[in-house]
Coordinates of C-alpha atoms and ligand atoms in Angstrom, one line a residue:
X1 CA 0.0 0.0 0.0
X2 CA 1.5 3.4 -1.0
X3 CA 2.3 5.8 1.8
X4 CA -0.1 8.5 0.7
X5 CA -0.3 10.5 3.9
X6 CA 3.5 10.4 4.5
X7 CA 4.0 11.5 0.9
X8 CA 1.7 14.5 1.4
X9 CA 3.4 15.4 4.7
X10 CA 6.9 15.2 3.2
X11 CA 5.9 17.2 0.1
X12 CA 4.5 20.0 2.2
X13 CA 7.5 20.1 4.4
X14 CA 9.8 20.3 1.4
X15 CA 7.7 23.1 0.0
X16 CA 7.2 25.1 3.3
X17 CA 9.9 24.0 5.7
X18 CA 7.5 23.6 8.6
X19 CA 3.8 22.6 8.7
X20 CA 1.1 22.6 11.3
X21 CA -1.1 19.8 12.6
X22 CA -4.2 20.2 14.8
X23 CA -4.6 17.7 17.6
X24 CA -8.2 16.8 18.7
X25 CA -8.9 14.7 21.8
X26 CA -12.2 12.8 21.7
X27 CA -12.0 12.3 25.5
X28 CA -12.3 16.1 25.9
X29 CA -14.7 16.9 23.0
X30 CA -17.6 15.0 21.4
X31 CA -17.1 13.6 17.9
X32 CA -19.5 16.3 16.7
X33 CA -17.4 19.1 18.3
X34 CA -14.2 17.6 17.0
X35 CA -15.6 17.6 13.4
X36 CA -16.6 21.3 13.7
X37 CA -13.2 22.3 15.1
X38 CA -11.4 20.3 12.4
X39 CA -13.4 22.0 9.7
X40 CA -12.5 25.5 11.0
X41 CA -8.8 24.3 11.4
X42 CA -8.8 23.2 7.8
X43 CA -10.0 26.7 6.8
X44 CA -7.1 28.1 8.9
X45 CA -4.6 26.2 6.8
X46 CA -3.6 23.2 9.0
X47 CA -2.1 20.3 7.1
X48 CA -3.6 17.3 9.0
X49 CA -5.8 16.4 11.9
X50 CA -4.4 14.2 14.6
X51 CA -6.8 12.4 16.9
X52 CA -5.9 11.1 20.3
X53 CA -5.3 11.9 24.0
X54 CA -3.6 10.4 27.0
X55 CA -6.7 9.0 28.6
X56 CA -8.7 7.8 25.5
X57 CA -10.3 4.5 26.7
X58 CA -13.1 4.0 24.3
X59 CA -12.5 2.7 20.8
X60 CA -16.2 3.5 20.0
X61 CA -15.7 7.2 20.8
X62 CA -12.4 7.3 19.0
X63 CA -13.9 5.8 15.8
X64 CA -17.0 8.0 16.0
X65 CA -14.7 11.1 16.2
X66 CA -12.5 10.0 13.4
X67 CA -15.5 9.2 11.1
X68 CA -17.1 12.6 11.8
X69 CA -13.9 14.4 11.2
X70 CA -13.3 12.5 8.0
X71 CA -16.8 13.5 6.8
X72 CA -16.2 17.2 7.5
X73 CA -12.7 17.7 6.1
X74 CA -10.5 16.7 3.1
X75 CA -7.4 16.7 5.3
X76 CA -5.6 13.5 6.3
X77 CA -6.8 12.2 9.7
X78 CA -4.0 10.6 11.7
X79 CA -4.3 8.5 14.8
X80 CA -2.2 9.7 17.7
X81 CA -2.5 6.7 19.9
X82 CA -2.3 6.4 23.7
X83 CA -3.2 2.7 23.7
X84 CA -4.7 -0.1 21.6
X85 CA -8.2 1.4 21.9
X86 CA -7.1 4.2 19.6
X87 CA -6.8 1.9 16.6
X88 CA -9.5 2.4 14.0
X89 CA -9.6 1.6 10.3
X90 CA -11.6 4.8 9.7
X91 CA -8.4 7.0 9.9
X92 CA -6.0 7.6 7.0
X93 CA -2.8 6.7 8.9
X94 CA -1.4 6.1 12.4
X95 CA 1.7 7.5 14.1
X96 CA 3.1 4.1 15.1
X97 CA 5.0 5.3 18.1
X98 CA 7.0 4.2 21.0
X99 CA 7.4 6.3 24.2
X100 CA 11.1 6.0 24.2
X101 CA 11.7 7.4 27.7
X102 CA 9.0 5.4 29.4
X103 CA 10.0 3.2 32.4
X104 CA 7.3 0.7 31.5
X105 CA 7.7 -1.7 28.6
X106 CA 4.0 -1.5 27.9
X107 CA 4.5 2.0 26.4
X108 CA 7.8 1.1 24.8
X109 CA 6.9 -2.1 22.9
X110 CA 4.2 -4.3 24.4
X111 CA 1.1 -2.2 23.4
X112 CA 2.7 -1.9 19.9
X113 CA 3.1 -5.7 19.7
X114 CA -0.6 -6.1 20.7
X115 CA -1.8 -3.5 18.3
X116 CA 0.5 -4.2 15.3
X117 CA -1.4 -7.2 13.8
X118 CA -4.6 -5.1 13.8
X119 CA -2.9 -2.2 12.2
X120 CA -1.7 -4.6 9.4
X121 CA -5.0 -6.3 9.1
X122 CA -6.7 -2.9 8.6
X123 CA -4.1 -1.8 6.0
X124 CA -3.6 1.4 8.0
X125 CA -0.7 3.5 6.8
X126 CA 1.8 3.5 9.6
X127 CA 4.4 6.2 10.2
X128 CA 7.1 5.0 12.7
X129 CA 7.8 7.6 15.5
X130 CA 10.0 7.9 18.5
X131 CA 8.1 9.8 21.2
X132 CA 10.1 11.7 23.7
X133 CA 8.5 13.4 26.7
X134 CA 10.2 16.5 28.0
X135 CA 10.0 18.8 31.0
X136 CA 6.4 19.3 32.2
X137 CA 5.2 16.1 30.5
X138 CA 1.5 16.6 31.5
X139 CA -1.0 13.7 31.4
X140 CA 1.1 11.9 28.7
X141 CA 4.1 11.9 30.9
X142 CA 2.2 10.7 33.9
X143 CA 0.1 8.0 32.1
X144 CA 3.1 6.9 30.0
X145 CA 5.3 6.6 33.1
X146 CA 7.9 8.7 31.4
X147 CA 11.2 9.6 33.0
X148 CA 10.9 13.1 31.5
X149 CA 13.9 14.6 29.9
X150 CA 14.6 17.9 31.7
X151 CA 13.9 21.0 29.5
X152 CA 17.6 22.0 29.8
X153 CA 19.2 18.7 28.9
X154 CA 19.2 18.7 25.1
X155 CA 21.9 16.0 24.9
X156 CA 19.6 13.5 26.5
X157 CA 16.9 14.2 23.8
X158 CA 19.6 13.9 21.2
X159 CA 20.6 10.5 22.6
X160 CA 17.1 9.1 22.5
X161 CA 16.4 10.6 19.1
X162 CA 19.6 9.1 17.7
X163 CA 18.6 5.7 19.0
X164 CA 15.3 6.1 17.2
X165 CA 17.0 7.1 14.0
X166 CA 19.3 4.1 14.1
X167 CA 16.3 1.8 14.8
X168 CA 14.8 3.0 11.6
X169 CA 12.1 5.3 13.0
X170 CA 11.3 8.2 10.5
X171 CA 9.8 10.7 12.9
X172 CA 10.8 12.1 16.3
X173 CA 8.2 13.9 18.5
X174 CA 9.5 16.2 21.2
X175 CA 6.5 16.5 23.5
X176 CA 6.3 19.0 26.4
X177 CA 2.9 17.6 27.3
X178 CA -0.5 19.1 26.5
X179 CA -1.0 22.4 28.2
X180 CA 2.6 22.7 29.2
X181 CA 3.5 26.0 30.8
X182 CA 6.7 26.1 28.6
X183 CA 7.1 24.5 25.2
X184 CA 10.2 22.5 24.4
X185 CA 13.2 24.9 24.4
X186 CA 14.6 26.0 21.1
X187 CA 18.1 24.7 22.2
X188 CA 16.7 21.2 22.4
X189 CA 14.8 21.4 19.1
X190 CA 18.0 22.7 17.4
X191 CA 20.2 20.0 18.9
X192 CA 17.9 17.1 17.8
X193 CA 17.5 18.6 14.3
X194 CA 21.3 19.0 14.0
X195 CA 22.2 15.5 15.0
X196 CA 19.2 13.4 13.7
X197 CA 17.9 12.9 10.3
X198 CA 14.3 12.0 11.3
X199 CA 11.5 14.4 10.6
X200 CA 11.1 16.5 13.7
X201 CA 7.7 17.0 15.3
X202 CA 7.3 19.4 18.3
X203 CA 4.3 20.0 20.5
X204 CA 3.0 20.9 24.0
X205 CA 2.4 24.4 25.2
X206 CA 2.5 26.1 21.9
X207 CA -0.3 28.7 22.1
X208 CA 0.5 31.4 19.5
X209 CA 2.3 32.2 16.3
X210 CA 5.3 33.5 18.1
X211 CA 5.9 30.2 19.9
X212 CA 5.2 28.2 16.7
X213 CA 7.7 30.4 14.8
X214 CA 10.3 29.9 17.5
X215 CA 9.9 26.1 17.1
X216 CA 10.3 26.4 13.4
X217 CA 13.3 28.6 13.6
X218 CA 15.0 26.2 15.9
X219 CA 14.4 23.3 13.4
X220 CA 10.9 21.9 14.0
X221 CA 9.3 20.5 10.7
X222 CA 5.9 19.8 12.2
X223 CA 4.3 21.9 14.9
X224 CA 1.3 20.4 16.7
X225 CA -1.2 22.4 18.7
X226 CA -4.2 21.0 20.6
X227 CA -5.3 23.2 23.6
X228 CA -5.3 26.3 21.5
X229 CA -8.5 25.4 19.8
X230 CA -10.1 23.2 22.4
X231 CA -12.7 25.8 23.4
X232 CA -13.9 25.9 19.7
X233 CA -13.6 29.7 19.7
X234 CA -12.1 31.6 16.8
X235 CA -10.5 28.4 15.5
X236 CA -9.9 29.5 11.9
X237 CA -8.4 32.8 13.0
X238 CA -6.0 31.3 15.6
X239 CA -4.8 28.5 13.4
X240 CA -4.4 30.8 10.4
X241 CA -2.1 33.1 12.5
X242 CA 0.1 30.1 13.1
X243 CA 0.1 28.7 9.6
X244 CA 0.8 32.1 8.1
X245 CA 3.8 32.6 10.5
X246 CA 5.1 29.1 9.6
X247 CA 4.8 29.8 5.8
X248 CA 6.5 33.2 6.0
Ligands
1GP301 C1 0.0 17.3 23.1 O1 1.7 18.3 21.9 C2 0.3 18.1 22.0 O2 0.2 15.9 22.8 C3 -0.4 19.4 22.0 O3 -0.1 20.2 23.2 O4 -2.4 20.9 23.9 O5 -0.4 22.1 24.7 O6 -1.1 22.3 22.3 P1 -1.1 21.5 23.5

């Protein structure tokens, strides 16, 4: 099966340098609301919709949200899984990810082993990602039992990202945690970008165009925001400020 979503992502990154993705959490919003926010985010110029959250427990809710989002936008819809309940064939692709700095093998490889046969059976496009939780960590850090990498230790992030690269993962996600008071520091983004060939995703605590641009300038190739549009207010406007800044 051709990697349609990955092709689109890589083409956009080549053209723009850095793209934006919108994260929607079906545990915090109904499928109906997720679809409405996704539509407005599409109008604001976001490149893809990621669906997931640290406490998603219901495959039914996950699938309902993905289907409703799919029906309301033309953008690719990518699963951002916290667990096996996140897997649904209704999405276009999945970030097939390992929480590299988890102290629990479940988040490193066991849940992936349980989920992999289903991902293959569904023919879901899979994009291999090393997930590194930094600093604040939020719910993802807590639930994933991450030994968070301190904000000011870029060399530790580089070490994990390098291991991911050598293991063949194509994407690295530096995650400060949803709602983080501070996004990942530019020094850490720059160090990982300098030493690792993987496509670099950065998220957590990015709430405006200035912070998104700082991440891009440091070397981020995909900037993810979630909380920014959670209230459903002025979604197109807020996303468009970010996407315009990233294109400039
Ligand atoms: C969380 O990085 C994402 O996984 C998004 O974080 O909700 O802080 O934008 P925010």
